[in-house]
Amino acid sequence: MEAESFKKFNRLGYLFVVLAATCWASGASASKFLFNSGVTPFQLVQLRITTATAILFVWMLCGRRSLLRIAAGDALYFLLLGTLGMAAINITYLYAISKLNVAAALILEYLAPVLIALYTVVFQRERLSGWTAAAIAAALAGCYLVVGAYNLDLLQLNLAGILSGLGAAGAFAWWSVHGEYGMRRYNPWTVLFYALLVAAVEWNLLHPPLEAFMHAYAPATWGWIVFVALVGAILPFGLYYEGISRIRATRASITSTLEPIVAGVLSFVFLGEVMAPLQILGGVLVIASIVLLQVKQEHDAKAPAILRAQLGQPQ
């Protein structure tokens, strides 16, 4: 690839990731608008997942049927991925948004890489480097500030939302680790569809089947519901993986940390949500820790290749 074409290829990669982050952020802000309009988190989970599954199924059935094929032996894998990943992420993520500022809820979810780092240190006995220790410390301090833990009244008032946000981080960390198997074997759209399908079936059993669809919503509310399903769930996934195909996953992960920043701006402009200066500082610390962890991951991944090159070994 020529130099100019390669630069354009890279620029498109970053653009796709930025657009994905913007879609996720706008979907989160739209979700908060629906909560303020009387839709409950449990109703929106059912509406969002069921609608997204239906849209994705029709698209794949009409144009990409081959993506619907999976091996029978992977049925249990997708059942677990949809349950512990997609279903759990959606309820904890949306419930946190309903109880906290949108930006604060998203920042808590972005603690997932920190939880993965802690897991590798505690359970896999990975050596705790200075970079990792600094990132974990910054993330914990940032989380303390973001949730307003310095104000005991605020902490008690928001406790359910805080615990849900931390649950979203845990579920997203689980998805990140266990989703790799599916991504190696199948197209990302296949993984997304079957995870959504499992989650949709479960949320139509846990919540009365299609109950959330039976309410007399205003036409504008239905528009926002479709927006949350399409722009907040399906579209950003495609944009993100188009971005990853052009730039490294690490760079894509770092770029995607724009999501809580964009969400903070959108929720301030359209919802009137304001974060205190200490909460903003906490958000900066959390995002900085994520960037630090991702940079370290890329550095560690490069090290063996560099060593092999120095020793004259094949890549």
PDB file of C-alpha atoms in Angstrom:
ATOM      1  CA  MET A   1       0.000   0.000   0.000  1.00  0.00           C
ATOM      2  CA  GLU A   2       1.405   3.394  -0.982  1.00  0.00           C
ATOM      3  CA  ALA A   3       2.184   5.889   1.786  1.00  0.00           C
ATOM      4  CA  GLU A   4      -0.654   8.283   0.902  1.00  0.00           C
ATOM      5  CA  SER A   5      -3.189   5.475   0.610  1.00  0.00           C
ATOM      6  CA  PHE A   6      -1.999   4.015   3.915  1.00  0.00           C
ATOM      7  CA  LYS A   7      -2.480   7.379   5.666  1.00  0.00           C
ATOM      8  CA  LYS A   8      -5.987   7.665   4.237  1.00  0.00           C
ATOM      9  CA  PHE A   9      -6.673   4.081   5.359  1.00  0.00           C
ATOM     10  CA  ASN A  10      -5.556   5.008   8.896  1.00  0.00           C
ATOM     11  CA  ARG A  11      -7.548   8.237   8.940  1.00  0.00           C
ATOM     12  CA  LEU A  12     -10.678   6.326   7.969  1.00  0.00           C
ATOM     13  CA  GLY A  13     -10.008   3.882  10.813  1.00  0.00           C
ATOM     14  CA  TYR A  14      -9.879   6.658  13.394  1.00  0.00           C
ATOM     15  CA  LEU A  15     -12.949   8.305  11.852  1.00  0.00           C
ATOM     16  CA  PHE A  16     -14.958   5.084  12.109  1.00  0.00           C
ATOM     17  CA  VAL A  17     -14.016   4.646  15.787  1.00  0.00           C
ATOM     18  CA  VAL A  18     -14.855   8.277  16.589  1.00  0.00           C
ATOM     19  CA  LEU A  19     -18.242   7.837  14.882  1.00  0.00           C
ATOM     20  CA  ALA A  20     -18.822   4.613  16.846  1.00  0.00           C
ATOM     21  CA  ALA A  21     -18.038   6.388  20.137  1.00  0.00           C
ATOM     22  CA  THR A  22     -20.387   9.217  19.155  1.00  0.00           C
ATOM     23  CA  CYS A  23     -23.180   6.737  18.371  1.00  0.00           C
ATOM     24  CA  TRP A  24     -22.750   4.940  21.702  1.00  0.00           C
ATOM     25  CA  ALA A  25     -22.727   8.272  23.538  1.00  0.00           C
ATOM     26  CA  SER A  26     -25.833   9.556  21.750  1.00  0.00           C
ATOM     27  CA  GLY A  27     -27.598   6.256  22.434  1.00  0.00           C
ATOM     28  CA  ALA A  28     -26.812   6.598  26.142  1.00  0.00           C
ATOM     29  CA  SER A  29     -28.129  10.174  26.220  1.00  0.00           C
ATOM     30  CA  ALA A  30     -31.266   9.129  24.325  1.00  0.00           C
ATOM     31  CA  SER A  31     -31.769   6.339  26.880  1.00  0.00           C
ATOM     32  CA  LYS A  32     -31.651   8.871  29.712  1.00  0.00           C
ATOM     33  CA  PHE A  33     -34.214  10.998  27.848  1.00  0.00           C
ATOM     34  CA  LEU A  34     -36.526   7.958  27.676  1.00  0.00           C
ATOM     35  CA  PHE A  35     -36.058   7.321  31.403  1.00  0.00           C
ATOM     36  CA  ASN A  36     -36.979  10.933  32.108  1.00  0.00           C
ATOM     37  CA  SER A  37     -40.078  10.371  29.943  1.00  0.00           C
ATOM     38  CA  GLY A  38     -41.294   7.476  32.105  1.00  0.00           C
ATOM     39  CA  VAL A  39     -39.774   4.404  30.430  1.00  0.00           C
ATOM     40  CA  THR A  40     -38.219   2.083  33.027  1.00  0.00           C
ATOM     41  CA  PRO A  41     -34.764   0.482  32.630  1.00  0.00           C
ATOM     42  CA  PHE A  42     -36.351  -2.987  32.468  1.00  0.00           C
ATOM     43  CA  GLN A  43     -38.717  -1.878  29.712  1.00  0.00           C
ATOM     44  CA  LEU A  44     -35.933  -0.229  27.737  1.00  0.00           C
ATOM     45  CA  VAL A  45     -33.708  -3.324  27.997  1.00  0.00           C
ATOM     46  CA  GLN A  46     -36.515  -5.388  26.458  1.00  0.00           C
ATOM     47  CA  LEU A  47     -37.274  -2.741  23.829  1.00  0.00           C
ATOM     48  CA  ARG A  48     -33.635  -2.150  22.903  1.00  0.00           C
ATOM     49  CA  ILE A  49     -32.468  -5.759  22.693  1.00  0.00           C
ATOM     50  CA  THR A  50     -35.592  -7.139  21.004  1.00  0.00           C
ATOM     51  CA  THR A  51     -35.705  -4.354  18.407  1.00  0.00           C
ATOM     52  CA  ALA A  52     -31.978  -4.585  17.692  1.00  0.00           C
ATOM     53  CA  THR A  53     -32.213  -8.371  17.282  1.00  0.00           C
ATOM     54  CA  ALA A  54     -35.138  -8.059  14.858  1.00  0.00           C
ATOM     55  CA  ILE A  55     -33.418  -5.371  12.755  1.00  0.00           C
ATOM     56  CA  LEU A  56     -30.168  -7.332  12.593  1.00  0.00           C
ATOM     57  CA  PHE A  57     -31.959 -10.590  11.726  1.00  0.00           C
ATOM     58  CA  VAL A  58     -33.862  -9.015   8.822  1.00  0.00           C
ATOM     59  CA  TRP A  59     -30.648  -7.427   7.479  1.00  0.00           C
ATOM     60  CA  MET A  60     -28.710 -10.700   7.675  1.00  0.00           C
ATOM     61  CA  LEU A  61     -31.590 -12.758   6.259  1.00  0.00           C
ATOM     62  CA  CYS A  62     -32.005 -10.435   3.273  1.00  0.00           C
ATOM     63  CA  GLY A  63     -28.368  -9.955   2.344  1.00  0.00           C
ATOM     64  CA  ARG A  64     -25.926 -12.052   4.373  1.00  0.00           C
ATOM     65  CA  ARG A  65     -27.543 -15.376   5.265  1.00  0.00           C
ATOM     66  CA  SER A  66     -24.189 -17.125   5.569  1.00  0.00           C
ATOM     67  CA  LEU A  67     -23.562 -15.098   8.747  1.00  0.00           C
ATOM     68  CA  LEU A  68     -26.463 -16.891  10.463  1.00  0.00           C
ATOM     69  CA  ARG A  69     -24.641 -20.244  10.391  1.00  0.00           C
ATOM     70  CA  ILE A  70     -22.887 -21.440  13.545  1.00  0.00           C
ATOM     71  CA  ALA A  71     -21.579 -24.829  14.638  1.00  0.00           C
ATOM     72  CA  ALA A  72     -23.920 -26.800  16.910  1.00  0.00           C
ATOM     73  CA  GLY A  73     -21.044 -27.272  19.331  1.00  0.00           C
ATOM     74  CA  ASP A  74     -20.864 -23.510  19.912  1.00  0.00           C
ATOM     75  CA  ALA A  75     -24.477 -23.215  21.106  1.00  0.00           C
ATOM     76  CA  LEU A  76     -23.440 -23.325  24.781  1.00  0.00           C
ATOM     77  CA  TYR A  77     -20.768 -20.692  24.153  1.00  0.00           C
ATOM     78  CA  PHE A  78     -23.303 -18.276  22.666  1.00  0.00           C
ATOM     79  CA  LEU A  79     -25.746 -19.028  25.478  1.00  0.00           C
ATOM     80  CA  LEU A  80     -23.142 -17.986  28.051  1.00  0.00           C
ATOM     81  CA  LEU A  81     -21.970 -15.006  25.989  1.00  0.00           C
ATOM     82  CA  GLY A  82     -25.520 -13.746  25.603  1.00  0.00           C
ATOM     83  CA  THR A  83     -26.379 -14.304  29.272  1.00  0.00           C
ATOM     84  CA  LEU A  84     -23.275 -13.205  31.174  1.00  0.00           C
ATOM     85  CA  GLY A  85     -22.263 -10.718  28.482  1.00  0.00           C
ATOM     86  CA  MET A  86     -25.020  -9.061  26.445  1.00  0.00           C
ATOM     87  CA  ALA A  87     -27.999  -9.514  28.805  1.00  0.00           C
ATOM     88  CA  ALA A  88     -25.991  -8.518  31.888  1.00  0.00           C
ATOM     89  CA  ILE A  89     -24.297  -5.554  30.192  1.00  0.00           C
ATOM     90  CA  ASN A  90     -27.579  -4.073  28.992  1.00  0.00           C
ATOM     91  CA  ILE A  91     -29.448  -4.111  32.301  1.00  0.00           C
ATOM     92  CA  THR A  92     -26.520  -2.928  34.427  1.00  0.00           C
ATOM     93  CA  TYR A  93     -25.519  -0.273  31.871  1.00  0.00           C
ATOM     94  CA  LEU A  94     -29.034   1.116  31.405  1.00  0.00           C
ATOM     95  CA  TYR A  95     -29.913   0.947  35.099  1.00  0.00           C
ATOM     96  CA  ALA A  96     -26.736   2.891  35.938  1.00  0.00           C
ATOM     97  CA  ILE A  97     -27.662   5.538  33.345  1.00  0.00           C
ATOM     98  CA  SER A  98     -31.140   5.825  34.887  1.00  0.00           C
ATOM     99  CA  LYS A  99     -29.655   6.542  38.333  1.00  0.00           C
ATOM    100  CA  LEU A 100     -26.491   8.549  37.552  1.00  0.00           C
ATOM    101  CA  ASN A 101     -25.307  11.263  35.203  1.00  0.00           C
ATOM    102  CA  VAL A 102     -24.827   9.682  31.777  1.00  0.00           C
ATOM    103  CA  ALA A 103     -21.100  10.480  31.677  1.00  0.00           C
ATOM    104  CA  ALA A 104     -20.522   9.077  35.181  1.00  0.00           C
ATOM    105  CA  ALA A 105     -22.321   5.826  34.290  1.00  0.00           C
ATOM    106  CA  LEU A 106     -20.220   5.386  31.141  1.00  0.00           C
ATOM    107  CA  ILE A 107     -16.981   6.129  32.978  1.00  0.00           C
ATOM    108  CA  LEU A 108     -17.811   3.367  35.469  1.00  0.00           C
ATOM    109  CA  GLU A 109     -18.383   0.934  32.592  1.00  0.00           C
ATOM    110  CA  TYR A 110     -15.010   1.940  31.153  1.00  0.00           C
ATOM    111  CA  LEU A 111     -13.354   0.465  34.254  1.00  0.00           C
ATOM    112  CA  ALA A 112     -13.543  -2.911  32.455  1.00  0.00           C
ATOM    113  CA  PRO A 113      -9.848  -2.871  31.320  1.00  0.00           C
ATOM    114  CA  VAL A 114      -8.845  -2.072  34.897  1.00  0.00           C
ATOM    115  CA  LEU A 115     -10.840  -5.056  36.202  1.00  0.00           C
ATOM    116  CA  ILE A 116      -9.173  -7.280  33.595  1.00  0.00           C
ATOM    117  CA  ALA A 117      -5.749  -6.019  34.731  1.00  0.00           C
ATOM    118  CA  LEU A 118      -6.653  -6.708  38.377  1.00  0.00           C
ATOM    119  CA  TYR A 119      -7.854 -10.192  37.428  1.00  0.00           C
ATOM    120  CA  THR A 120      -4.575 -11.074  35.713  1.00  0.00           C
ATOM    121  CA  VAL A 121      -2.584  -9.847  38.731  1.00  0.00           C
ATOM    122  CA  VAL A 122      -4.679 -11.563  41.426  1.00  0.00           C
ATOM    123  CA  PHE A 123      -5.747 -14.819  39.761  1.00  0.00           C
ATOM    124  CA  GLN A 124      -3.178 -15.388  37.016  1.00  0.00           C
ATOM    125  CA  ARG A 125      -0.246 -14.206  39.160  1.00  0.00           C
ATOM    126  CA  GLU A 126       0.950 -11.795  36.480  1.00  0.00           C
ATOM    127  CA  ARG A 127       3.737  -9.535  37.705  1.00  0.00           C
ATOM    128  CA  LEU A 128       2.438  -6.125  38.756  1.00  0.00           C
ATOM    129  CA  SER A 129       4.476  -3.591  36.786  1.00  0.00           C
ATOM    130  CA  GLY A 130       4.833   0.049  37.748  1.00  0.00           C
ATOM    131  CA  TRP A 131       2.669   1.109  34.785  1.00  0.00           C
ATOM    132  CA  THR A 132      -0.131  -1.281  35.720  1.00  0.00           C
ATOM    133  CA  ALA A 133      -0.007  -0.277  39.395  1.00  0.00           C
ATOM    134  CA  ALA A 134      -0.149   3.417  38.475  1.00  0.00           C
ATOM    135  CA  ALA A 135      -3.085   2.843  36.107  1.00  0.00           C
ATOM    136  CA  ILE A 136      -5.052   0.844  38.687  1.00  0.00           C
ATOM    137  CA  ALA A 137      -4.398   3.443  41.396  1.00  0.00           C
ATOM    138  CA  ALA A 138      -5.456   6.291  39.084  1.00  0.00           C
ATOM    139  CA  ALA A 139      -8.603   4.412  38.060  1.00  0.00           C
ATOM    140  CA  LEU A 140      -9.628   3.710  41.657  1.00  0.00           C
ATOM    141  CA  ALA A 141      -9.021   7.312  42.651  1.00  0.00           C
ATOM    142  CA  GLY A 142     -10.926   8.494  39.596  1.00  0.00           C
ATOM    143  CA  CYS A 143     -13.841   6.171  40.344  1.00  0.00           C
ATOM    144  CA  TYR A 144     -13.978   7.525  43.922  1.00  0.00           C
ATOM    145  CA  LEU A 145     -14.303  11.067  42.567  1.00  0.00           C
ATOM    146  CA  VAL A 146     -16.658  10.285  39.660  1.00  0.00           C
ATOM    147  CA  VAL A 147     -19.315   8.706  41.880  1.00  0.00           C
ATOM    148  CA  GLY A 148     -19.047  11.502  44.435  1.00  0.00           C
ATOM    149  CA  ALA A 149     -17.907   9.196  47.231  1.00  0.00           C
ATOM    150  CA  TYR A 150     -16.357  12.232  48.969  1.00  0.00           C
ATOM    151  CA  ASN A 151     -19.971  13.302  49.662  1.00  0.00           C
ATOM    152  CA  LEU A 152     -21.588  10.597  51.827  1.00  0.00           C
ATOM    153  CA  ASP A 153     -25.113  11.870  51.126  1.00  0.00           C
ATOM    154  CA  LEU A 154     -24.486  11.722  47.376  1.00  0.00           C
ATOM    155  CA  LEU A 155     -22.880   8.290  47.721  1.00  0.00           C
ATOM    156  CA  GLN A 156     -25.879   6.893  49.597  1.00  0.00           C
ATOM    157  CA  LEU A 157     -28.343   8.482  47.155  1.00  0.00           C
ATOM    158  CA  ASN A 158     -26.558   7.011  44.120  1.00  0.00           C
ATOM    159  CA  LEU A 159     -25.457   3.677  45.622  1.00  0.00           C
ATOM    160  CA  ALA A 160     -27.736   1.507  43.448  1.00  0.00           C
ATOM    161  CA  GLY A 161     -26.541   3.271  40.284  1.00  0.00           C
ATOM    162  CA  ILE A 162     -22.888   3.024  41.348  1.00  0.00           C
ATOM    163  CA  LEU A 163     -23.140  -0.715  42.021  1.00  0.00           C
ATOM    164  CA  SER A 164     -24.922  -1.180  38.696  1.00  0.00           C
ATOM    165  CA  GLY A 165     -22.195   0.785  36.883  1.00  0.00           C
ATOM    166  CA  LEU A 166     -19.522  -1.407  38.468  1.00  0.00           C
ATOM    167  CA  GLY A 167     -21.585  -4.443  37.463  1.00  0.00           C
ATOM    168  CA  ALA A 168     -21.596  -3.137  33.877  1.00  0.00           C
ATOM    169  CA  ALA A 169     -17.799  -2.886  34.015  1.00  0.00           C
ATOM    170  CA  GLY A 170     -17.597  -6.485  35.250  1.00  0.00           C
ATOM    171  CA  ALA A 171     -19.972  -7.766  32.563  1.00  0.00           C
ATOM    172  CA  PHE A 172     -18.123  -5.826  29.858  1.00  0.00           C
ATOM    173  CA  ALA A 173     -14.794  -7.220  31.090  1.00  0.00           C
ATOM    174  CA  TRP A 174     -16.249 -10.745  30.862  1.00  0.00           C
ATOM    175  CA  TRP A 175     -17.497 -10.005  27.328  1.00  0.00           C
ATOM    176  CA  SER A 176     -14.071  -8.627  26.326  1.00  0.00           C
ATOM    177  CA  VAL A 177     -12.240 -11.738  27.517  1.00  0.00           C
ATOM    178  CA  HIS A 178     -14.668 -14.429  26.366  1.00  0.00           C
ATOM    179  CA  GLY A 179     -15.779 -12.662  23.197  1.00  0.00           C
ATOM    180  CA  GLU A 180     -12.336 -13.288  21.676  1.00  0.00           C
ATOM    181  CA  TYR A 181     -13.154 -16.957  21.040  1.00  0.00           C
ATOM    182  CA  GLY A 182     -16.205 -16.067  18.982  1.00  0.00           C
ATOM    183  CA  MET A 183     -14.410 -13.316  17.078  1.00  0.00           C
ATOM    184  CA  ARG A 184     -11.682 -15.785  16.037  1.00  0.00           C
ATOM    185  CA  ARG A 185     -14.215 -18.286  14.676  1.00  0.00           C
ATOM    186  CA  TYR A 186     -16.986 -16.090  13.300  1.00  0.00           C
ATOM    187  CA  ASN A 187     -17.718 -12.752  11.687  1.00  0.00           C
ATOM    188  CA  PRO A 188     -18.301 -10.043  14.354  1.00  0.00           C
ATOM    189  CA  TRP A 189     -21.884  -9.586  13.112  1.00  0.00           C
ATOM    190  CA  THR A 190     -22.583 -13.279  13.816  1.00  0.00           C
ATOM    191  CA  VAL A 191     -21.263 -12.950  17.368  1.00  0.00           C
ATOM    192  CA  LEU A 192     -23.329  -9.800  17.959  1.00  0.00           C
ATOM    193  CA  PHE A 193     -26.524 -11.331  16.542  1.00  0.00           C
ATOM    194  CA  TYR A 194     -26.466 -14.535  18.589  1.00  0.00           C
ATOM    195  CA  ALA A 195     -25.485 -12.697  21.771  1.00  0.00           C
ATOM    196  CA  LEU A 196     -28.399 -10.307  21.173  1.00  0.00           C
ATOM    197  CA  LEU A 197     -30.741 -13.181  20.339  1.00  0.00           C
ATOM    198  CA  VAL A 198     -29.981 -15.003  23.593  1.00  0.00           C
ATOM    199  CA  ALA A 199     -30.335 -11.768  25.577  1.00  0.00           C
ATOM    200  CA  ALA A 200     -33.641 -10.925  23.828  1.00  0.00           C
ATOM    201  CA  VAL A 201     -35.133 -14.343  24.605  1.00  0.00           C
ATOM    202  CA  GLU A 202     -34.029 -14.107  28.241  1.00  0.00           C
ATOM    203  CA  TRP A 203     -35.358 -10.574  28.744  1.00  0.00           C
ATOM    204  CA  ASN A 204     -38.694 -11.626  27.255  1.00  0.00           C
ATOM    205  CA  LEU A 205     -38.830 -14.379  29.884  1.00  0.00           C
ATOM    206  CA  LEU A 206     -37.543 -12.368  32.855  1.00  0.00           C
ATOM    207  CA  HIS A 207     -39.831  -9.440  31.956  1.00  0.00           C
ATOM    208  CA  PRO A 208     -43.352 -10.347  30.711  1.00  0.00           C
ATOM    209  CA  PRO A 209     -42.978 -11.217  26.992  1.00  0.00           C
ATOM    210  CA  LEU A 210     -43.132  -8.080  24.815  1.00  0.00           C
ATOM    211  CA  GLU A 211     -44.739  -6.181  27.729  1.00  0.00           C
ATOM    212  CA  ALA A 212     -42.669  -3.079  27.011  1.00  0.00           C
ATOM    213  CA  PHE A 213     -44.074  -2.945  23.459  1.00  0.00           C
ATOM    214  CA  MET A 214     -47.699  -2.830  24.682  1.00  0.00           C
ATOM    215  CA  HIS A 215     -47.574   0.711  26.041  1.00  0.00           C
ATOM    216  CA  ALA A 216     -49.090   3.659  24.180  1.00  0.00           C
ATOM    217  CA  TYR A 217     -45.883   5.562  23.459  1.00  0.00           C
ATOM    218  CA  ALA A 218     -45.970   8.806  21.520  1.00  0.00           C
ATOM    219  CA  PRO A 219     -44.594   8.582  17.943  1.00  0.00           C
ATOM    220  CA  ALA A 220     -41.525  10.603  19.007  1.00  0.00           C
ATOM    221  CA  THR A 221     -40.872   8.119  21.833  1.00  0.00           C
ATOM    222  CA  TRP A 222     -41.009   5.198  19.375  1.00  0.00           C
ATOM    223  CA  GLY A 223     -38.522   7.094  17.238  1.00  0.00           C
ATOM    224  CA  TRP A 224     -36.108   7.354  20.168  1.00  0.00           C
ATOM    225  CA  ILE A 225     -36.592   3.679  21.003  1.00  0.00           C
ATOM    226  CA  VAL A 226     -35.598   2.693  17.446  1.00  0.00           C
ATOM    227  CA  PHE A 227     -32.719   5.199  17.670  1.00  0.00           C
ATOM    228  CA  VAL A 228     -31.421   3.544  20.864  1.00  0.00           C
ATOM    229  CA  ALA A 229     -31.595   0.100  19.210  1.00  0.00           C
ATOM    230  CA  LEU A 230     -30.125   1.059  15.841  1.00  0.00           C
ATOM    231  CA  VAL A 231     -27.754   3.959  16.517  1.00  0.00           C
ATOM    232  CA  GLY A 232     -26.971   3.013  20.115  1.00  0.00           C
ATOM    233  CA  ALA A 233     -26.387  -0.713  19.577  1.00  0.00           C
ATOM    234  CA  ILE A 234     -26.082  -1.984  15.993  1.00  0.00           C
ATOM    235  CA  LEU A 235     -24.485   0.841  13.984  1.00  0.00           C
ATOM    236  CA  PRO A 236     -21.587   1.609  16.380  1.00  0.00           C
ATOM    237  CA  PHE A 237     -20.622  -2.063  16.498  1.00  0.00           C
ATOM    238  CA  GLY A 238     -20.167  -2.115  12.712  1.00  0.00           C
ATOM    239  CA  LEU A 239     -18.302   1.198  12.703  1.00  0.00           C
ATOM    240  CA  TYR A 240     -15.995   0.063  15.514  1.00  0.00           C
ATOM    241  CA  TYR A 241     -14.972  -3.142  13.758  1.00  0.00           C
ATOM    242  CA  GLU A 242     -14.462  -1.282  10.492  1.00  0.00           C
ATOM    243  CA  GLY A 243     -12.124   0.957  12.474  1.00  0.00           C
ATOM    244  CA  ILE A 244     -10.250  -1.969  14.024  1.00  0.00           C
ATOM    245  CA  SER A 245      -9.715  -3.444  10.561  1.00  0.00           C
ATOM    246  CA  ARG A 246      -7.776  -0.282   9.647  1.00  0.00           C
ATOM    247  CA  ILE A 247      -5.969   0.588  12.885  1.00  0.00           C
ATOM    248  CA  ARG A 248      -4.737  -1.517  15.788  1.00  0.00           C
ATOM    249  CA  ALA A 249      -7.310  -2.653  18.364  1.00  0.00           C
ATOM    250  CA  THR A 250      -5.298  -0.854  21.040  1.00  0.00           C
ATOM    251  CA  ARG A 251      -5.516   2.459  19.214  1.00  0.00           C
ATOM    252  CA  ALA A 252      -9.217   1.882  18.605  1.00  0.00           C
ATOM    253  CA  SER A 253      -9.767   1.234  22.324  1.00  0.00           C
ATOM    254  CA  ILE A 254      -7.953   4.441  23.258  1.00  0.00           C
ATOM    255  CA  THR A 255      -9.882   6.466  20.669  1.00  0.00           C
ATOM    256  CA  SER A 256     -13.202   5.037  21.892  1.00  0.00           C
ATOM    257  CA  THR A 257     -12.656   6.652  25.313  1.00  0.00           C
ATOM    258  CA  LEU A 258     -14.171   9.702  23.626  1.00  0.00           C
ATOM    259  CA  GLU A 259     -17.537   8.093  24.398  1.00  0.00           C
ATOM    260  CA  PRO A 260     -18.002   9.378  27.983  1.00  0.00           C
ATOM    261  CA  ILE A 261     -16.657  12.788  26.940  1.00  0.00           C
ATOM    262  CA  VAL A 262     -19.152  13.091  24.078  1.00  0.00           C
ATOM    263  CA  ALA A 263     -21.904  11.741  26.343  1.00  0.00           C
ATOM    264  CA  GLY A 264     -21.059  14.373  28.946  1.00  0.00           C
ATOM    265  CA  VAL A 265     -21.373  17.143  26.355  1.00  0.00           C
ATOM    266  CA  LEU A 266     -24.628  15.767  24.912  1.00  0.00           C
ATOM    267  CA  SER A 267     -26.232  15.227  28.322  1.00  0.00           C
ATOM    268  CA  PHE A 268     -25.213  18.747  29.382  1.00  0.00           C
ATOM    269  CA  VAL A 269     -26.652  20.372  26.232  1.00  0.00           C
ATOM    270  CA  PHE A 270     -29.843  18.329  25.870  1.00  0.00           C
ATOM    271  CA  LEU A 271     -30.566  17.036  29.384  1.00  0.00           C
ATOM    272  CA  GLY A 272     -29.074  19.761  31.557  1.00  0.00           C
ATOM    273  CA  GLU A 273     -26.830  17.310  33.448  1.00  0.00           C
ATOM    274  CA  VAL A 274     -23.830  18.854  35.167  1.00  0.00           C
ATOM    275  CA  MET A 275     -20.852  17.124  36.791  1.00  0.00           C
ATOM    276  CA  ALA A 276     -18.970  18.728  39.652  1.00  0.00           C
ATOM    277  CA  PRO A 277     -15.297  19.696  39.043  1.00  0.00           C
ATOM    278  CA  LEU A 278     -14.079  16.803  41.226  1.00  0.00           C
ATOM    279  CA  GLN A 279     -16.215  14.368  39.232  1.00  0.00           C
ATOM    280  CA  ILE A 280     -14.729  15.696  35.982  1.00  0.00           C
ATOM    281  CA  LEU A 281     -11.241  15.259  37.467  1.00  0.00           C
ATOM    282  CA  GLY A 282     -12.163  11.685  38.379  1.00  0.00           C
ATOM    283  CA  GLY A 283     -13.291  11.052  34.814  1.00  0.00           C
ATOM    284  CA  VAL A 284      -9.972  12.337  33.500  1.00  0.00           C
ATOM    285  CA  LEU A 285      -8.110   9.984  35.858  1.00  0.00           C
ATOM    286  CA  VAL A 286     -10.155   6.958  34.772  1.00  0.00           C
ATOM    287  CA  ILE A 287      -9.715   7.695  31.058  1.00  0.00           C
ATOM    288  CA  ALA A 288      -5.980   8.335  31.560  1.00  0.00           C
ATOM    289  CA  SER A 289      -5.621   4.983  33.353  1.00  0.00           C
ATOM    290  CA  ILE A 290      -7.366   3.184  30.486  1.00  0.00           C
ATOM    291  CA  VAL A 291      -5.063   4.830  27.946  1.00  0.00           C
ATOM    292  CA  LEU A 292      -2.045   3.849  30.071  1.00  0.00           C
ATOM    293  CA  LEU A 293      -3.171   0.216  30.283  1.00  0.00           C
ATOM    294  CA  GLN A 294      -3.823   0.030  26.537  1.00  0.00           C
ATOM    295  CA  VAL A 295      -0.428   1.565  25.693  1.00  0.00           C
ATOM    296  CA  LYS A 296       1.253  -0.936  28.021  1.00  0.00           C
ATOM    297  CA  GLN A 297      -0.668  -3.799  26.367  1.00  0.00           C
ATOM    298  CA  GLU A 298       0.514  -2.707  22.925  1.00  0.00           C
ATOM    299  CA  HIS A 299       4.097  -2.326  24.218  1.00  0.00           C
ATOM    300  CA  ASP A 300       4.045  -5.815  25.754  1.00  0.00           C
ATOM    301  CA  ALA A 301       2.626  -7.303  22.550  1.00  0.00           C
ATOM    302  CA  LYS A 302       5.376  -5.710  20.472  1.00  0.00           C
ATOM    303  CA  ALA A 303       8.214  -6.821  22.744  1.00  0.00           C
ATOM    304  CA  PRO A 304       8.379 -10.521  21.658  1.00  0.00           C
ATOM    305  CA  ALA A 305       8.293  -9.545  17.977  1.00  0.00           C
ATOM    306  CA  ILE A 306      11.095  -7.030  18.498  1.00  0.00           C
ATOM    307  CA  LEU A 307      13.152  -9.621  20.391  1.00  0.00           C
ATOM    308  CA  ARG A 308      12.641 -12.203  17.644  1.00  0.00           C
ATOM    309  CA  ALA A 309      13.751  -9.641  15.045  1.00  0.00           C
ATOM    310  CA  GLN A 310      16.861  -8.853  17.056  1.00  0.00           C
ATOM    311  CA  LEU A 311      17.685 -12.568  17.302  1.00  0.00           C
ATOM    312  CA  GLY A 312      17.044 -13.084  13.596  1.00  0.00           C
ATOM    313  CA  GLN A 313      14.102 -15.408  14.213  1.00  0.00           C
ATOM    314  CA  PRO A 314      11.050 -15.565  11.904  1.00  0.00           C
ATOM    315  CA  GLN A 315       8.009 -13.507  12.891  1.00  0.00           C
TER     316      GLN A 315
END
